[in-house]
Coordinates of N, CA and C in Angstrom, one line a residue:
M1 N 11.2 -14.6 -15.0 CA 10.3 -14.4 -13.8 C 11.0 -13.4 -12.9
A2 N 10.2 -12.4 -12.5 CA 10.7 -11.3 -11.6 C 10.1 -11.6 -10.2
Y3 N 10.9 -11.2 -9.2 CA 10.5 -11.5 -7.8 C 10.5 -10.1 -7.1
R4 N 9.5 -10.0 -6.2 CA 9.4 -8.8 -5.3 C 9.4 -9.4 -3.9
I5 N 10.3 -8.9 -3.1 CA 10.4 -9.4 -1.7 C 10.2 -8.2 -0.7
Y6 N 9.3 -8.5 0.2 CA 8.9 -7.5 1.3 C 9.3 -8.0 2.6
C7 N 10.0 -7.2 3.4 CA 10.5 -7.6 4.7 C 9.9 -6.7 5.8
D8 N 9.3 -7.4 6.8 CA 9.0 -6.7 8.0 C 10.2 -6.2 8.7
F9 N 10.1 -5.3 9.6 CA 11.3 -4.7 10.3 C 11.4 -5.2 11.8
D10 N 10.4 -4.8 12.6 CA 10.5 -5.1 14.0 C 10.4 -6.6 14.3
G11 N 11.4 -7.2 14.9 CA 11.3 -8.6 15.2 C 11.8 -9.4 14.0
T12 N 12.0 -8.8 12.9 CA 12.4 -9.6 11.7 C 13.8 -9.1 11.2
I13 N 13.9 -7.9 10.8 CA 15.2 -7.3 10.5 C 15.9 -6.9 11.8
A14 N 15.2 -6.1 12.6 CA 15.7 -5.8 13.9 C 15.3 -7.0 14.8
T15 N 16.2 -7.3 15.8 CA 15.9 -8.4 16.6 C 14.9 -8.1 17.8
S16 N 14.5 -6.9 17.9 CA 13.6 -6.5 18.9 C 12.5 -5.5 18.3
D17 N 11.5 -5.2 19.1 CA 10.5 -4.3 18.6 C 11.0 -2.9 19.0
V18 N 11.4 -2.1 18.0 CA 12.1 -0.8 18.2 C 11.1 0.2 18.8
T19 N 9.8 0.2 18.3 CA 8.9 1.1 18.8 C 8.6 0.9 20.3
D20 N 8.5 -0.3 20.7 CA 8.4 -0.6 22.1 C 9.6 -0.2 22.9
M21 N 10.8 -0.3 22.4 CA 12.0 0.2 23.0 C 11.9 1.7 23.3
L22 N 11.5 2.4 22.2 CA 11.4 3.9 22.4 C 10.3 4.3 23.4
L23 N 9.2 3.6 23.4 CA 8.2 3.9 24.4 C 8.6 3.6 25.8
E24 N 9.3 2.4 26.0 CA 9.7 2.1 27.3 C 10.8 3.1 27.8
A25 N 11.6 3.6 26.9 CA 12.6 4.6 27.3 C 12.1 6.0 27.5
F26 N 11.2 6.4 26.7 CA 10.9 7.9 26.6 C 9.4 8.3 26.7
A27 N 8.5 7.3 26.8 CA 7.1 7.7 26.8 C 6.6 8.1 28.2
A28 N 5.7 9.0 28.2 CA 5.0 9.4 29.4 C 4.1 8.2 29.8
P29 N 3.7 8.2 31.1 CA 2.7 7.1 31.5 C 1.5 7.1 30.7
G30 N 1.0 5.9 30.5 CA -0.3 5.8 29.7 C -0.1 5.0 28.4
W31 N 1.1 4.8 27.9 CA 1.2 4.2 26.7 C 0.8 2.7 26.7
L32 N 1.0 2.1 27.9 CA 0.6 0.7 28.0 C -0.9 0.6 28.1
D33 N -1.6 1.6 28.6 CA -3.1 1.6 28.5 C -3.6 1.6 27.1
I34 N -2.9 2.4 26.3 CA -3.2 2.5 24.9 C -3.0 1.2 24.2
E35 N -1.8 0.6 24.5 CA -1.5 -0.7 24.0 C -2.5 -1.8 24.3
A36 N -3.1 -1.7 25.5 CA -4.1 -2.7 25.9 C -5.4 -2.5 25.1
Q37 N -5.7 -1.3 24.8 CA -6.9 -1.1 23.9 C -6.7 -1.7 22.5
W38 N -5.5 -1.6 22.0 CA -5.2 -2.2 20.7 C -5.2 -3.7 20.8
Q39 N -4.6 -4.2 21.8 CA -4.6 -5.7 22.0 C -6.0 -6.2 22.1
A40 N -6.9 -5.5 22.7 CA -8.3 -5.9 22.9 C -9.1 -5.6 21.6
G41 N -8.6 -5.0 20.6 CA -9.3 -4.8 19.3 C -10.2 -3.6 19.4
L42 N -10.0 -2.7 20.4 CA -10.8 -1.5 20.5 C -10.4 -0.4 19.6
I43 N -9.1 -0.4 19.2 CA -8.6 0.6 18.3 C -7.6 -0.1 17.3
G44 N -7.4 0.5 16.2 CA -6.5 0.0 15.2 C -5.1 0.4 15.5
S45 N -4.1 -0.2 14.8 CA -2.7 0.0 15.2 C -2.3 1.4 14.8
A46 N -2.9 2.0 13.8 CA -2.6 3.4 13.4 C -2.9 4.4 14.5
D47 N -4.1 4.2 15.1 CA -4.6 5.1 16.2 C -3.7 4.8 17.4
C48 N -3.5 3.6 17.7 CA -2.6 3.2 18.8 C -1.3 3.8 18.8
M49 N -0.6 3.7 17.6 CA 0.8 4.2 17.6 C 0.8 5.7 17.6
A50 N -0.1 6.4 16.9 CA -0.2 7.8 16.9 C -0.3 8.4 18.3
R51 N -1.2 7.8 19.1 CA -1.4 8.2 20.4 C -0.2 7.9 21.3
Q52 N 0.5 6.8 21.0 CA 1.7 6.5 21.8 C 2.9 7.4 21.5
V53 N 3.0 7.7 20.2 CA 4.1 8.5 19.8 C 4.0 9.9 20.3
A54 N 2.7 10.4 20.5 CA 2.5 11.7 21.0 C 2.9 11.8 22.5
L55 N 3.1 10.6 23.1 CA 3.6 10.6 24.5 C 5.1 10.6 24.7
L56 N 5.8 10.5 23.5 CA 7.3 10.5 23.6 C 7.8 11.9 24.0
H57 N 8.8 11.9 24.9 CA 9.5 13.1 25.3 C 11.0 12.8 25.2
C58 N 11.6 13.2 24.1 CA 13.1 12.9 24.0 C 13.7 13.8 22.9
S59 N 14.9 14.2 23.1 CA 15.6 14.9 22.0 C 16.1 14.0 20.9
R60 N 16.4 14.5 19.8 CA 16.9 13.7 18.7 C 18.2 13.0 19.0
P61 N 19.1 13.7 19.7 CA 20.4 12.9 20.1 C 20.1 11.7 21.0
A62 N 19.1 11.9 21.9 CA 18.8 10.8 22.8 C 18.1 9.7 22.1
L63 N 17.3 10.0 21.1 CA 16.6 9.0 20.3 C 17.6 8.3 19.5
D64 N 18.6 9.0 18.9 CA 19.6 8.4 18.0 C 20.5 7.4 18.8
R65 N 20.8 7.8 20.1 CA 21.7 6.9 20.9 C 21.0 5.6 21.1
L66 N 19.7 5.6 21.4 CA 19.0 4.4 21.6 C 18.9 3.6 20.3
L67 N 18.6 4.2 19.1 CA 18.5 3.5 17.9 C 19.9 2.9 17.5
D68 N 21.0 3.6 17.8 CA 22.3 3.1 17.4 C 22.7 1.9 18.2
A69 N 21.9 1.6 19.3 CA 22.2 0.4 20.1 C 21.3 -0.8 19.7
V70 N 20.5 -0.6 18.7 CA 19.5 -1.7 18.3 C 20.3 -2.7 17.4
D71 N 20.1 -4.0 17.7 CA 20.8 -5.0 16.9 C 19.9 -5.4 15.8
I72 N 20.5 -5.8 14.6 CA 19.7 -6.4 13.5 C 20.2 -7.8 13.3
D73 N 19.4 -8.6 12.6 CA 19.7 -10.0 12.3 C 21.1 -10.0 11.6
P74 N 22.1 -10.8 12.2 CA 23.4 -10.7 11.6 C 23.5 -11.2 10.1
G75 N 22.4 -11.9 9.6 CA 22.4 -12.3 8.3 C 21.8 -11.4 7.3
F76 N 21.2 -10.3 7.8 CA 20.4 -9.4 6.9 C 21.3 -8.8 5.8
V77 N 22.4 -8.3 6.1 CA 23.3 -7.6 5.1 C 23.6 -8.6 4.0
G78 N 24.0 -9.8 4.4 CA 24.3 -10.8 3.4 C 23.1 -11.2 2.5
F79 N 21.9 -11.2 3.2 CA 20.6 -11.5 2.4 C 20.4 -10.4 1.4
V80 N 20.6 -9.1 1.7 CA 20.4 -8.1 0.8 C 21.4 -8.2 -0.4
A81 N 22.6 -8.5 0.0 CA 23.6 -8.7 -1.1 C 23.3 -9.8 -2.0
F82 N 22.7 -10.9 -1.5 CA 22.3 -12.0 -2.3 C 21.2 -11.6 -3.2
C83 N 20.2 -10.9 -2.7 CA 19.0 -10.4 -3.5 C 19.5 -9.5 -4.6
R84 N 20.4 -8.5 -4.3 CA 20.8 -7.6 -5.3 C 21.7 -8.3 -6.4
G85 N 22.3 -9.4 -6.0 CA 23.1 -10.2 -7.0 C 22.2 -10.9 -7.9
H86 N 20.9 -11.0 -7.6 CA 19.9 -11.6 -8.5 C 18.9 -10.6 -9.0
D87 N 19.3 -9.3 -9.0 CA 18.5 -8.2 -9.5 C 17.2 -8.0 -8.8
I88 N 17.2 -8.3 -7.5 CA 16.0 -8.1 -6.6 C 16.3 -7.1 -5.6
E89 N 15.5 -6.1 -5.5 CA 15.7 -5.0 -4.4 C 14.6 -5.2 -3.4
P90 N 15.0 -5.8 -2.2 CA 14.0 -6.0 -1.1 C 13.4 -4.6 -0.7
T91 N 12.1 -4.7 -0.3 CA 11.5 -3.5 0.3 C 11.1 -3.8 1.7
V92 N 11.5 -2.8 2.6 CA 11.1 -2.9 4.0 C 9.7 -2.3 4.1
V93 N 8.8 -3.2 4.6 CA 7.4 -2.7 4.8 C 7.1 -2.9 6.3
S94 N 6.8 -1.8 7.0 CA 6.7 -1.9 8.4 C 5.6 -1.0 8.9
D95 N 5.0 -1.4 10.0 CA 4.0 -0.5 10.7 C 4.7 0.2 11.8
G96 N 6.1 0.3 11.7 CA 6.9 1.1 12.7 C 7.2 2.5 12.1
L97 N 8.3 3.0 12.6 CA 8.6 4.4 12.3 C 9.7 4.5 11.3
D98 N 9.5 5.3 10.2 CA 10.5 5.4 9.1 C 11.9 5.9 9.6
Y99 N 11.9 6.9 10.5 CA 13.1 7.5 10.9 C 14.0 6.5 11.6
A100 N 13.3 5.7 12.5 CA 14.1 4.7 13.2 C 14.6 3.6 12.3
I101 N 13.8 3.2 11.3 CA 14.3 2.2 10.4 C 15.4 2.6 9.6
R102 N 15.3 3.8 9.0 CA 16.4 4.4 8.2 C 17.7 4.6 9.0
R103 N 17.6 5.1 10.2 CA 18.7 5.3 11.1 C 19.5 4.0 11.3
I104 N 18.7 2.9 11.6 CA 19.3 1.6 11.9 C 19.9 1.0 10.7
L105 N 19.2 1.1 9.5 CA 19.8 0.5 8.3 C 21.0 1.3 7.8
S106 N 21.0 2.6 8.0 CA 22.1 3.4 7.5 C 23.4 3.0 8.3
R107 N 23.3 2.5 9.5 CA 24.4 2.1 10.3 C 25.2 0.9 9.7
V108 N 24.4 0.1 8.9 CA 25.0 -1.1 8.3 C 25.1 -0.9 6.8
G109 N 25.1 0.4 6.3 CA 25.3 0.6 4.9 C 24.1 0.3 4.0
L110 N 22.9 0.3 4.6 CA 21.7 -0.1 3.8 C 20.6 1.0 3.9
G111 N 21.1 2.3 4.1 CA 20.1 3.4 4.1 C 19.4 3.6 2.9
D112 N 19.8 3.0 1.8 CA 19.2 3.3 0.5 C 18.1 2.2 0.2
L113 N 17.9 1.3 1.0 CA 16.8 0.3 0.8 C 15.4 1.0 0.8
P114 N 14.5 0.6 -0.1 CA 13.2 1.2 -0.1 C 12.5 0.9 1.3
V115 N 11.8 1.9 1.9 CA 11.2 1.7 3.2 C 9.8 2.3 3.0
I116 N 8.8 1.5 3.4 CA 7.4 1.9 3.5 C 7.0 1.8 5.0
A117 N 6.7 2.9 5.6 CA 6.5 2.9 7.1 C 5.8 4.2 7.5
N118 N 5.4 4.2 8.7 CA 4.8 5.5 9.3 C 5.9 6.5 9.4
R119 N 5.5 7.8 9.3 CA 6.4 8.9 9.3 C 6.5 9.5 10.7
L120 N 7.7 9.6 11.2 CA 8.0 10.2 12.5 C 8.2 11.7 12.3
M121 N 7.5 12.5 13.0 CA 7.6 14.0 12.9 C 8.3 14.5 14.2
F122 N 9.3 15.4 14.1 CA 9.9 16.0 15.2 C 9.3 17.4 15.5
L123 N 8.7 17.5 16.6 CA 8.0 18.8 17.0 C 8.9 19.6 18.0
A124 N 8.4 20.7 18.3 CA 9.1 21.6 19.3 C 9.0 20.9 20.7
G125 N 10.0 21.3 21.5 CA 10.0 20.8 22.9 C 10.2 19.3 23.1
D126 N 11.0 18.7 22.2 CA 11.2 17.3 22.3 C 10.0 16.4 22.2
R127 N 9.0 16.9 21.5 CA 7.8 16.2 21.3 C 7.8 15.6 19.9
H128 N 6.8 14.7 19.7 CA 6.8 14.0 18.4 C 5.3 13.7 18.0
A129 N 5.2 13.5 16.7 CA 3.9 13.1 16.1 C 4.2 12.0 15.0
M130 N 3.1 11.3 14.7 CA 3.2 10.3 13.6 C 2.2 10.5 12.5
L131 N 2.6 10.4 11.3 CA 1.7 10.4 10.2 C 1.7 9.1 9.5
S132 N 0.7 8.7 8.9 CA 0.5 7.4 8.2 C 0.2 7.6 6.8
P133 N 1.2 7.9 5.9 CA 0.9 8.1 4.5 C 0.6 6.8 3.8
H134 N 0.8 5.7 4.4 CA 0.6 4.4 3.7 C -0.6 3.7 4.3
A135 N -1.5 4.4 5.0 CA -2.7 3.8 5.5 C -3.7 3.6 4.4
S136 N -4.7 2.8 4.6 CA -5.7 2.6 3.6 C -7.1 2.5 4.3
P137 N -8.1 3.2 3.8 CA -9.4 3.1 4.5 C -10.0 1.7 4.4
A138 N -9.5 0.8 3.5 CA -10.0 -0.5 3.3 C -9.2 -1.5 4.2
C139 N -8.2 -1.1 5.0 CA -7.4 -1.9 5.8 C -8.2 -2.5 6.9
R140 N -8.3 -3.8 7.0 CA -9.1 -4.5 8.0 C -8.5 -4.3 9.4
S141 N -7.2 -4.2 9.5 CA -6.6 -4.1 10.8 C -6.4 -2.6 11.2
R142 N -6.8 -1.7 10.3 CA -6.7 -0.3 10.6 C -5.2 0.1 10.9
A143 N -4.3 -0.4 10.1 CA -2.9 -0.2 10.4 C -2.4 1.1 9.8
G144 N -1.4 1.6 10.4 CA -0.8 2.8 9.9 C -0.1 2.6 8.5
T145 N 0.5 1.4 8.4 CA 1.0 1.0 7.1 C 0.2 -0.3 6.7
C146 N -0.7 -0.1 5.7 CA -1.4 -1.3 5.2 C -0.5 -2.1 4.3
K147 N 0.0 -3.2 4.8 CA 0.9 -4.0 4.0 C 0.3 -4.6 2.8
C148 N -1.0 -5.0 2.9 CA -1.7 -5.5 1.7 C -1.6 -4.5 0.5
E149 N -1.9 -3.2 0.9 CA -1.9 -2.2 -0.2 C -0.5 -1.9 -0.6
A150 N 0.5 -2.0 0.3 CA 1.9 -1.8 -0.1 C 2.3 -2.8 -1.2
V151 N 1.9 -4.1 -1.0 CA 2.3 -5.1 -1.9 C 1.6 -4.9 -3.3
R152 N 0.4 -4.5 -3.2 CA -0.4 -4.3 -4.5 C 0.1 -3.1 -5.3
S153 N 0.7 -2.1 -4.6 CA 0.9 -0.8 -5.2 C 2.4 -0.5 -5.5
T154 N 3.3 -1.4 -5.3 CA 4.7 -1.1 -5.4 C 5.3 -1.5 -6.7
G155 N 4.6 -1.3 -7.8 CA 5.2 -1.5 -9.1 C 5.2 -3.0 -9.5
G156 N 6.1 -3.3 -10.4 CA 6.1 -4.7 -10.9 C 5.0 -5.0 -11.8
T157 N 4.8 -6.3 -12.2 CA 3.7 -6.7 -13.1 C 2.9 -7.7 -12.4
E158 N 1.8 -8.0 -13.0 CA 0.9 -9.1 -12.5 C 1.5 -10.4 -12.5
T159 N 2.6 -10.6 -13.3 CA 3.2 -12.0 -13.3 C 4.3 -12.1 -12.4
D160 N 4.7 -11.0 -11.7 CA 5.8 -11.1 -10.7 C 5.4 -12.0 -9.5
S161 N 6.3 -12.7 -9.0 CA 6.1 -13.5 -7.8 C 6.5 -12.7 -6.6
T162 N 5.6 -12.7 -5.5 CA 5.8 -11.9 -4.4 C 6.1 -12.7 -3.1
I163 N 7.0 -12.3 -2.3 CA 7.4 -13.0 -1.2 C 7.4 -12.1 0.0
L164 N 6.9 -12.5 1.1 CA 6.8 -11.8 2.4 C 7.7 -12.5 3.4
I165 N 8.5 -11.7 4.1 CA 9.3 -12.2 5.2 C 8.9 -11.5 6.5
G166 N 8.4 -12.2 7.5 CA 7.8 -11.5 8.7 C 7.7 -12.4 9.9
D167 N 7.2 -11.8 10.9 CA 7.1 -12.6 12.2 C 5.9 -12.4 13.0
G168 N 5.0 -11.4 12.7 CA 4.0 -11.1 13.6 C 2.7 -10.6 13.1
R169 N 1.9 -10.0 14.0 CA 0.5 -9.6 13.7 C 0.4 -8.7 12.5
S170 N 1.3 -7.7 12.4 CA 1.2 -6.7 11.4 C 1.4 -7.3 10.0
D171 N 1.9 -8.6 9.9 CA 2.1 -9.2 8.6 C 0.9 -10.1 8.2
Y172 N -0.1 -10.3 9.1 CA -1.1 -11.3 8.8 C -1.8 -10.9 7.5
C173 N -2.2 -9.7 7.3 CA -3.0 -9.3 6.1 C -2.2 -9.6 4.8
A174 N -0.9 -9.1 4.8 CA -0.1 -9.3 3.6 C 0.2 -10.7 3.3
A175 N 0.2 -11.5 4.3 CA 0.5 -13.0 4.1 C -0.6 -13.6 3.3
G176 N -1.8 -13.0 3.2 CA -2.8 -13.6 2.5 C -2.9 -13.1 1.0
V177 N -2.0 -12.2 0.6 CA -2.0 -11.7 -0.7 C -0.7 -11.9 -1.5
V178 N 0.3 -12.3 -0.8 CA 1.6 -12.6 -1.5 C 1.6 -14.1 -2.0
D179 N 2.5 -14.5 -2.8 CA 2.6 -15.8 -3.3 C 3.2 -16.8 -2.3
L180 N 4.1 -16.3 -1.5 CA 4.8 -17.1 -0.5 C 5.2 -16.3 0.7
V181 N 5.1 -16.9 1.9 CA 5.5 -16.3 3.1 C 6.7 -17.1 3.7
L182 N 7.7 -16.4 4.1 CA 8.7 -16.9 5.0 C 8.4 -16.4 6.4
A183 N 8.1 -17.3 7.3 CA 7.5 -16.9 8.5 C 8.2 -17.5 9.8
K184 N 8.2 -16.7 10.8 CA 8.6 -17.2 12.1 C 7.6 -16.7 13.2
A185 N 7.8 -17.2 14.4 CA 7.0 -16.8 15.6 C 5.5 -16.8 15.3
G186 N 4.8 -15.7 15.6 CA 3.4 -15.6 15.5 C 2.9 -15.7 14.1
L187 N 3.6 -15.2 13.1 CA 3.2 -15.3 11.7 C 3.3 -16.8 11.2
R188 N 4.2 -17.5 11.7 CA 4.3 -18.9 11.3 C 3.0 -19.7 11.8
D189 N 2.6 -19.4 13.1 CA 1.5 -20.0 13.6 C 0.2 -19.6 12.8
H190 N 0.1 -18.3 12.5 CA -1.0 -17.8 11.7 C -1.1 -18.5 10.4
C191 N 0.0 -18.7 9.7 CA 0.1 -19.4 8.4 C -0.4 -20.8 8.5
R192 N 0.1 -21.5 9.5 CA -0.2 -22.9 9.7 C -1.7 -23.0 9.9
T193 N -2.3 -22.2 10.8 CA -3.7 -22.2 11.1 C -4.6 -22.0 9.9
N194 N -4.1 -21.1 9.0 CA -5.0 -20.6 7.9 C -4.6 -21.2 6.6
G195 N -3.7 -22.2 6.6 CA -3.3 -22.8 5.3 C -2.7 -22.0 4.3
I196 N -1.9 -21.0 4.8 CA -1.2 -20.0 3.9 C 0.1 -20.6 3.5
V197 N 0.5 -20.5 2.2 CA 1.7 -21.0 1.7 C 2.9 -20.3 2.4
H198 N 3.7 -21.1 3.0 CA 4.8 -20.5 3.8 C 5.9 -21.5 4.0
L199 N 7.1 -21.0 4.4 CA 8.2 -21.8 5.0 C 8.6 -21.2 6.3
P200 N 8.8 -22.0 7.3 CA 9.3 -21.5 8.6 C 10.8 -21.1 8.4
Y201 N 11.3 -20.1 9.1 CA 12.7 -19.8 9.1 C 13.1 -19.3 10.5
R202 N 14.4 -19.4 10.7 CA 14.9 -18.9 12.0 C 15.6 -17.6 11.9
D203 N 16.3 -17.3 10.8 CA 17.1 -16.1 10.7 C 17.3 -15.8 9.2
F204 N 17.9 -14.7 8.9 CA 18.1 -14.3 7.5 C 19.2 -15.2 6.8
A205 N 20.1 -15.7 7.6 CA 21.1 -16.7 7.0 C 20.3 -17.9 6.4
E206 N 19.3 -18.3 7.1 CA 18.5 -19.4 6.6 C 17.6 -19.0 5.4
V207 N 17.1 -17.8 5.5 CA 16.3 -17.2 4.4 C 17.1 -17.2 3.1
T208 N 18.4 -16.8 3.2 CA 19.3 -16.7 2.0 C 19.5 -18.1 1.5
R209 N 19.7 -19.1 2.4 CA 19.9 -20.5 1.9 C 18.6 -21.0 1.2
L210 N 17.5 -20.7 1.7 CA 16.2 -21.1 1.1 C 16.1 -20.5 -0.3
L211 N 16.3 -19.2 -0.4 CA 16.2 -18.6 -1.7 C 17.2 -19.1 -2.7
A212 N 18.4 -19.3 -2.2 CA 19.5 -19.8 -3.1 C 19.1 -21.2 -3.7
A213 N 18.4 -22.0 -2.8 CA 17.9 -23.3 -3.3 C 16.8 -23.2 -4.3
W214 N 15.9 -22.2 -4.1 CA 14.7 -22.0 -4.8 C 14.9 -21.4 -6.2
L215 N 15.5 -20.2 -6.2 CA 15.4 -19.3 -7.4 C 15.8 -20.1 -8.7
P216 N 16.9 -20.8 -8.6 CA 17.3 -21.5 -9.9 C 16.3 -22.6 -10.3
S217 N 15.7 -23.3 -9.3 CA 14.9 -24.4 -9.6 C 13.5 -24.0 -10.0
L218 N 13.0 -22.8 -9.6 CA 11.7 -22.4 -10.0 C 11.6 -21.9 -11.5
G219 N 12.7 -21.2 -11.9 CA 12.8 -20.7 -13.2 C 11.5 -19.9 -13.6
A220 N 11.0 -20.2 -14.8 CA 9.9 -19.4 -15.3 C 8.6 -19.8 -14.6
T221 N 8.5 -20.8 -13.8 CA 7.2 -21.2 -13.2 C 6.9 -20.3 -12.0
G222 N 7.9 -19.7 -11.4 CA 7.6 -18.8 -10.3 C 7.0 -19.6 -9.1
L223 N 6.3 -18.9 -8.3 CA 5.7 -19.5 -7.1 C 4.3 -19.8 -7.2
S224 N 3.7 -19.6 -8.4 CA 2.3 -19.8 -8.6 C 1.8 -21.2 -8.3
G225 N 2.7 -22.2 -8.5 CA 2.3 -23.6 -8.3 C 2.3 -24.0 -6.9
L226 N 2.8 -23.2 -6.0 CA 2.8 -23.6 -4.6 C 1.5 -23.2 -3.9
S227 N 0.5 -24.1 -4.2 CA -0.9 -23.8 -3.8 C -1.1 -23.9 -2.3
A228 N -0.3 -24.7 -1.6 CA -0.4 -24.8 -0.2 C 0.9 -25.5 0.4
H229 N 1.3 -25.0 1.5 CA 2.5 -25.6 2.2 C 2.0 -26.4 3.3
A230 N 2.1 -27.7 3.2 CA 1.6 -28.6 4.3 C 2.6 -28.6 5.4
C231 N 2.1 -28.7 6.6 CA 2.9 -28.7 7.8 C 3.8 -29.9 7.9
D232 N 3.5 -31.0 7.1 CA 4.4 -32.1 7.1 C 5.6 -31.9 6.1
G233 N 5.7 -30.7 5.5 CA 6.8 -30.4 4.7 C 6.7 -30.7 3.2
T234 N 5.5 -30.8 2.7 CA 5.4 -31.0 1.2 C 4.8 -29.8 0.6
F235 N 5.2 -29.6 -0.7 CA 4.6 -28.6 -1.5 C 3.6 -29.3 -2.5
R236 N 2.3 -29.1 -2.2 CA 1.3 -29.8 -3.0 C 1.3 -29.3 -4.4
G237 N 1.5 -28.0 -4.6 CA 1.4 -27.5 -6.0 C 2.5 -28.1 -6.9
H238 N 3.8 -28.0 -6.5 CA 4.9 -28.5 -7.3 C 5.2 -30.0 -6.9
E239 N 4.6 -30.5 -5.9 CA 4.8 -31.9 -5.5 C 6.3 -32.1 -5.2
K240 N 6.9 -31.1 -4.6 CA 8.3 -31.2 -4.2 C 8.4 -31.3 -2.7
P241 N 8.7 -32.5 -2.1 CA 8.8 -32.5 -0.7 C 10.0 -31.7 -0.2
A242 N 9.9 -31.2 1.0 CA 10.9 -30.4 1.6 C 12.3 -31.1 1.6
V243 N 12.3 -32.4 1.7 CA 13.5 -33.1 1.7 C 14.4 -32.9 0.5
L244 N 13.8 -32.5 -0.7 CA 14.6 -32.2 -1.8 C 15.4 -31.0 -1.6
F245 N 14.8 -30.0 -0.8 CA 15.6 -28.8 -0.5 C 16.6 -29.1 0.5
E246 N 16.3 -30.0 1.5 CA 17.2 -30.2 2.6 C 18.6 -30.6 2.1
A247 N 18.7 -31.3 1.0 CA 19.9 -31.8 0.5 C 20.8 -30.6 0.0
R248 N 20.2 -29.5 -0.2 CA 20.9 -28.3 -0.7 C 21.1 -27.3 0.3
L249 N 20.6 -27.5 1.5 CA 20.7 -26.6 2.6 C 21.6 -27.2 3.7
S250 N 22.1 -26.3 4.6 CA 22.9 -26.8 5.7 C 22.1 -27.4 6.8
G251 N 20.8 -27.1 6.8 CA 19.9 -27.6 7.9 C 18.6 -27.9 7.3
P252 N 17.6 -28.5 8.1 CA 16.3 -28.8 7.6 C 15.5 -27.6 7.3
V253 N 14.5 -27.7 6.4 CA 13.6 -26.6 6.1 C 12.7 -26.3 7.3
L254 N 12.2 -27.4 7.9 CA 11.2 -27.3 9.0 C 12.0 -27.4 10.3
P255 N 11.6 -26.5 11.3 CA 12.3 -26.6 12.6 C 11.8 -27.8 13.3

C-alpha cells in the first residue's frame, strides 16, 4: 500500500500566515480592503492574492530578511525524516507563494521537497506579481492553487491512500477528496461539521506519532475502511476505537 501525504504551509508547517506577514510589512494601503472582499465571498482567493501581491513594495533582500525570521513547526523536520524512512515523499500544497515557501524550507535543509503553490514574480522597481499555474476553472473556491486538483494530478495510482495535513479554509476542498485528514483549528471544525474522516492534531510531533502508530497496523488495507471519524473517537469503518491508538502514543488522540 502506497501513501501520498499533502501538507498545507501557512499555519501548518509555518507557525504563522507568511503572506499576511509580507502584506503587513510591505504592502501599500488597500490590501485589507481586498481581504475583506475575499472574506465576504465577493472574489476568489486567486484574485484576492494577485491584487494584494501587486501592492507589495520591497526589495528581495528585505523580503528574504523577513522570510528568514519565520518560524516553522519544530517537529516538521522530524516528520519529513519519518516519512522518507517509509518511502513517502510529502508534498507541500499551498495557496501561498512558492518563493517564500522554498526560502523557508531551504533554511532547514528541506528545499528539495515538492511544492505546489502560487508563483511569485519579481518585477522592476521592487514590485511583484503573482501567477497561479495550479489554478483550475472547476475550483469552487476560485483558489490560486486548487488543492483538489493537486491531489488528483500528482501521480500515484488509484489504490494509493491519500492524507491531508492542514489547518484552514484553503484546505476545505481537498479535505473532501483525500482518504484521511489530519486537522487542527478551522479545518478540524470543518471536518467535524461535515462528517469528514479526520484526526485532530496539535503539531507535527503528534502527526508523526499518529502515523507511526498507523502505518504498520493498516498494512494492505490502507485508509479505505475509515468511512467516518466520529467525534467521540471511534473509527466506524475499521471499528478501532481511538483508545487502541492511545496506548501507542504519548498522549491522547483527541484533544
